[in-house]
Coordinates of C-alpha atoms and ligand atoms in Angstrom, one line a residue:
M1 CA -0.2 0.0 0.2
N2 CA 1.1 3.7 -0.7
T3 CA 1.2 5.0 2.6
A4 CA 3.8 7.6 2.0
N5 CA 1.0 10.7 1.8
V6 CA -0.5 10.5 5.2
D7 CA 0.0 11.5 8.6
Q8 CA -0.6 7.9 11.3
A9 CA -1.5 11.9 14.4
E10 CA -4.3 12.3 11.7
L11 CA -5.9 9.2 10.8
A12 CA -5.4 7.9 14.2
K13 CA -7.5 11.0 15.9
F14 CA -10.2 9.6 13.2
S15 CA -9.9 6.0 14.3
S16 CA -10.4 6.9 17.8
L17 CA -13.9 8.6 16.8
A18 CA -14.9 5.8 14.8
H19 CA -17.5 4.7 16.4
R20 CA -19.5 8.3 16.3
W21 CA -19.3 8.6 12.6
W22 CA -23.4 8.1 12.7
D23 CA -24.2 10.2 16.0
L24 CA -25.5 13.4 14.6
D25 CA -25.0 15.1 17.5
G26 CA -21.5 13.8 18.1
E27 CA -18.5 15.2 16.7
F28 CA -19.2 14.6 13.0
G29 CA -22.2 16.3 14.1
P30 CA -21.5 19.6 11.4
L31 CA -20.7 16.8 8.3
H32 CA -24.3 15.7 8.7
A33 CA -25.1 19.0 9.1
I34 CA -23.9 20.3 5.8
N35 CA -24.4 16.9 4.1
P36 CA -27.4 17.6 2.0
L37 CA -25.8 21.2 1.5
R38 CA -23.0 19.5 -0.3
L39 CA -24.8 17.4 -2.3
E40 CA -27.9 19.6 -3.0
W41 CA -24.4 21.6 -5.2
I42 CA -22.7 18.2 -6.6
E43 CA -26.3 17.9 -8.2
G44 CA -26.9 21.0 -9.7
I45 CA -24.0 19.8 -11.7
V46 CA -23.7 16.3 -12.5
T47 CA -26.1 13.4 -12.6
L48 CA -25.0 11.3 -9.5
K49 CA -27.8 8.6 -11.2
N50 CA -26.1 5.7 -12.4
S51 CA -22.8 7.4 -12.3
R52 CA -19.4 5.4 -11.2
V53 CA -18.1 7.5 -8.2
V54 CA -15.1 7.6 -5.2
D55 CA -15.1 9.7 -2.4
V56 CA -11.5 9.8 -1.3
G57 CA -10.9 10.2 2.2
C58 CA -14.5 9.2 2.7
G59 CA -14.7 8.1 6.6
G60 CA -17.9 6.7 7.9
G61 CA -19.4 7.1 4.3
I62 CA -21.7 10.5 4.9
L63 CA -21.3 11.6 1.5
A64 CA -20.4 8.3 -0.2
E65 CA -24.0 7.0 1.3
A66 CA -25.6 9.8 0.1
M67 CA -24.8 9.7 -3.0
A68 CA -25.3 5.8 -3.1
R69 CA -28.9 6.3 -1.7
K70 CA -29.2 9.0 -5.7
G71 CA -28.4 6.1 -7.6
A72 CA -24.8 6.7 -8.3
D73 CA -22.4 3.2 -7.8
V74 CA -19.9 5.0 -5.1
L75 CA -16.6 3.3 -4.0
G76 CA -15.5 4.5 -0.9
I77 CA -12.0 5.0 0.3
D78 CA -9.8 5.8 3.2
L79 CA -6.9 4.7 5.0
A80 CA -8.5 4.4 8.8
D81 CA -9.2 0.8 8.9
K82 CA -12.1 1.4 11.7
S83 CA -14.0 4.2 9.6
L84 CA -14.2 1.8 6.7
K85 CA -15.6 -1.2 9.6
V86 CA -17.8 1.8 10.6
A87 CA -18.9 2.3 6.9
Q88 CA -19.0 -0.7 5.4
L89 CA -21.3 -1.8 8.5
H90 CA -23.8 1.0 7.9
A91 CA -24.1 0.3 4.3
L92 CA -25.1 -3.1 4.4
E93 CA -27.4 -2.0 6.8
A94 CA -29.2 0.5 5.0
G95 CA -28.9 -2.1 2.0
L96 CA -27.0 -0.2 -0.6
P97 CA -25.4 -2.9 -3.1
S98 CA -24.0 0.0 -5.0
L99 CA -21.7 1.2 -2.1
A100 CA -18.6 -0.3 -1.9
Y101 CA -15.5 0.2 0.7
R102 CA -12.3 0.1 0.0
Q103 CA -8.9 0.3 2.3
V104 CA -6.1 2.1 -0.3
A105 CA -4.5 5.0 -1.2
A106 CA -5.7 7.2 -3.2
E107 CA -2.4 7.6 -5.4
S108 CA -2.9 3.7 -5.2
L109 CA -6.1 3.5 -6.5
A110 CA -5.0 5.8 -9.5
A111 CA -2.3 4.1 -11.0
E112 CA -4.9 1.2 -10.6
M113 CA -7.9 2.1 -12.0
P114 CA -7.1 5.6 -14.2
A115 CA -9.8 7.1 -15.5
Q116 CA -12.7 4.9 -14.7
F117 CA -14.6 7.4 -12.4
D118 CA -17.3 9.9 -13.9
I119 CA -17.2 11.8 -10.5
V120 CA -14.6 12.6 -7.8
T121 CA -15.6 13.8 -4.5
C122 CA -12.7 14.7 -1.7
M123 CA -14.8 16.6 1.4
E124 CA -12.8 17.7 4.6
M125 CA -10.0 15.4 3.3
L126 CA -7.1 17.5 1.6
E127 CA -6.4 19.2 4.9
H128 CA -5.3 16.2 6.9
V129 CA -2.6 14.8 4.5
P130 CA 1.3 16.1 4.2
Q131 CA 1.0 16.7 0.3
P132 CA -2.6 17.6 -0.6
S133 CA -1.2 18.2 -4.4
S134 CA -0.4 14.6 -4.3
I135 CA -4.3 14.0 -3.4
V136 CA -5.5 16.4 -6.2
Q137 CA -3.0 14.8 -8.6
A138 CA -4.3 11.2 -8.0
C139 CA -8.0 12.6 -8.5
A140 CA -7.3 14.0 -11.7
Q141 CA -5.8 10.8 -12.6
L142 CA -9.6 8.1 -11.2
V143 CA -11.8 10.3 -13.1
K144 CA -13.1 10.5 -17.0
P145 CA -12.4 12.9 -19.7
G146 CA -15.2 15.3 -19.2
G147 CA -15.7 13.5 -15.6
W148 CA -16.1 15.9 -12.2
V149 CA -13.6 16.3 -9.0
F150 CA -15.4 17.8 -6.1
F151 CA -13.7 19.5 -3.4
S152 CA -14.4 20.6 0.2
T153 CA -11.7 22.5 2.9
I154 CA -11.1 25.1 4.6
N155 CA -9.7 28.5 3.5
R156 CA -6.6 29.8 5.4
N157 CA -6.6 33.4 7.0
P158 CA -6.9 35.1 10.1
K159 CA -10.9 35.0 9.7
S160 CA -10.9 31.2 8.9
F161 CA -8.3 31.1 11.9
L162 CA -11.0 32.5 13.9
L163 CA -14.3 31.2 12.8
A164 CA -13.1 27.5 12.4
I165 CA -10.1 26.8 14.9
V166 CA -11.2 28.9 17.9
G167 CA -14.4 29.4 17.1
A168 CA -15.6 25.9 15.9
E169 CA -12.5 24.4 18.3
Y170 CA -12.4 26.7 21.3
L171 CA -15.7 28.7 21.6
L172 CA -18.6 26.3 20.3
N173 CA -17.1 22.7 20.5
L174 CA -18.2 22.0 17.5
V175 CA -16.0 19.6 16.8
P176 CA -12.8 18.4 18.4
R177 CA -10.1 20.5 19.8
G178 CA -6.9 19.9 17.5
T179 CA -9.1 18.4 14.3
H180 CA -7.7 21.2 12.5
E181 CA -4.2 23.1 11.9
Y182 CA -4.1 26.2 10.5
A183 CA -0.9 25.8 8.1
R184 CA -2.7 22.5 6.5
L185 CA -5.4 24.9 5.5
L186 CA -5.5 25.5 2.1
R187 CA -6.5 28.8 0.2
P188 CA -8.3 28.6 -3.1
S189 CA -5.9 30.1 -4.9
E190 CA -3.5 27.1 -3.8
L191 CA -6.2 24.4 -4.8
G192 CA -6.6 26.2 -8.0
Q193 CA -3.2 25.7 -8.9
F194 CA -3.2 22.1 -7.4
C195 CA -5.8 21.5 -10.1
R196 CA -4.6 22.8 -12.7
A197 CA -0.9 20.9 -12.3
A198 CA -2.6 17.6 -12.6
G199 CA -4.7 19.0 -15.8
L200 CA -8.1 19.8 -14.4
E201 CA -10.4 23.0 -14.8
L202 CA -11.9 25.2 -12.5
R203 CA -15.7 25.5 -12.8
H204 CA -17.5 26.2 -9.8
S205 CA -16.9 27.3 -6.2
R206 CA -19.3 27.7 -3.3
G207 CA -18.8 28.5 0.1
L208 CA -21.0 26.8 3.2
E209 CA -21.4 30.0 6.2
Y210 CA -22.5 28.9 9.8
N211 CA -24.0 30.8 11.5
P212 CA -23.9 30.5 15.2
L213 CA -27.2 31.5 15.8
S214 CA -29.3 29.7 14.3
R215 CA -26.7 27.1 14.3
R216 CA -27.6 26.4 10.8
Y217 CA -25.4 26.3 8.0
R218 CA -26.0 27.6 4.7
L219 CA -24.1 27.8 0.4
S220 CA -23.1 30.9 0.0
D221 CA -20.9 32.8 -2.3
D222 CA -18.3 33.6 0.9
T223 CA -15.3 31.2 0.8
G224 CA -13.6 33.0 3.5
V225 CA -14.1 29.8 5.8
N226 CA -15.6 26.5 4.5
Y227 CA -15.8 26.1 1.0
M228 CA -15.9 23.4 -2.0
M229 CA -14.6 23.4 -5.5
A230 CA -16.0 21.8 -8.7
A231 CA -13.5 21.0 -10.9
R232 CA -13.3 19.2 -14.9
K233 CA -11.2 17.1 -17.1
P234 CA -11.2 18.3 -20.2
L235 CA -12.3 16.0 -22.7
A236 CA -9.2 14.2 -24.9
H237 CA -8.6 15.7 -27.9
G238 CA -7.8 14.3 -31.1
Ligands
LIG1 N1 -14.5 13.0 3.5 C1 -15.8 13.0 5.0 C2 -14.6 12.3 5.9 C3 -13.9 13.1 6.1 S1 -13.1 13.7 7.8 C4 -16.4 13.5 4.9 O1 -16.7 14.6 4.2 O2 -18.2 13.4 5.1 C5 -11.2 13.4 6.5 C6 -11.3 11.9 6.6 O3 -10.2 12.0 5.7 C7 -10.8 10.8 7.5 O4 -12.0 10.0 7.2 C8 -9.7 10.3 7.8 O5 -9.3 8.9 7.9 C9 -8.7 10.7 5.8 N2 -7.8 10.8 5.9 C10 -7.2 11.1 6.8 N3 -5.6 11.1 5.4 C11 -5.5 10.2 4.5 C12 -5.2 9.7 3.7 N4 -3.7 10.1 3.8 N5 -5.5 8.5 2.9 C13 -6.7 8.8 2.6 N6 -7.5 9.4 4.0 C14 -7.2 10.2 4.9

């Protein structure tokens, strides 16, 4: 297995919480809260039904399972063994035969299954790996020409430090302390550069805003803190 581009301490953090993946009020509550929003955004751009999708860094399968329910044929990959077991059990309970999980690095799967997926999703994962550019490159390899890659991560600026780290981890306790490291957050310009270097064309971006008073998230034009990006792999010429 290609495990070069992995931070074991990050995986350990997620593994230790694996039993909490499907607890709506638990540490992964914010991922459940944003899931309908990111799904809605993805569906505004691509058709999930009958599409072949790989979800990179799938965790407990919150997005992978939702996409399978929409009729996509989904493969979820992650390196945290415990999370994958939880994801597998949950898929079994839900009776979703078009949903499978594998413990494999994105780079390894890209070498094994190049250009085999219509859609690649990689949400809230890039900020946890040593070399996000290598994951972006792998996503670009996994997607078919003409296919789409969706990323989400957290911007890096004073506002995102205040809201996503101080606010979410220390004041509101939305996620455990230490979940995000400031230096690993990614500016949209940096993610855009990784995409271009990997031969992907940036097409759309969208912000995800949290309102601490209503305790709700919404899609917005403000990519200053949490944001998503959609990129397309150009059709091959000739
Ligand atoms: N994408 C899911 C989970 C996000 S949490 C969602 O948005 O609902 C981040 C996930 O990235 C965790 O499941 C963690 O195990 C995984 N991860 C961290 N480093 C990784 C790596 N190098 N390769 C694959 N997955 C990784």
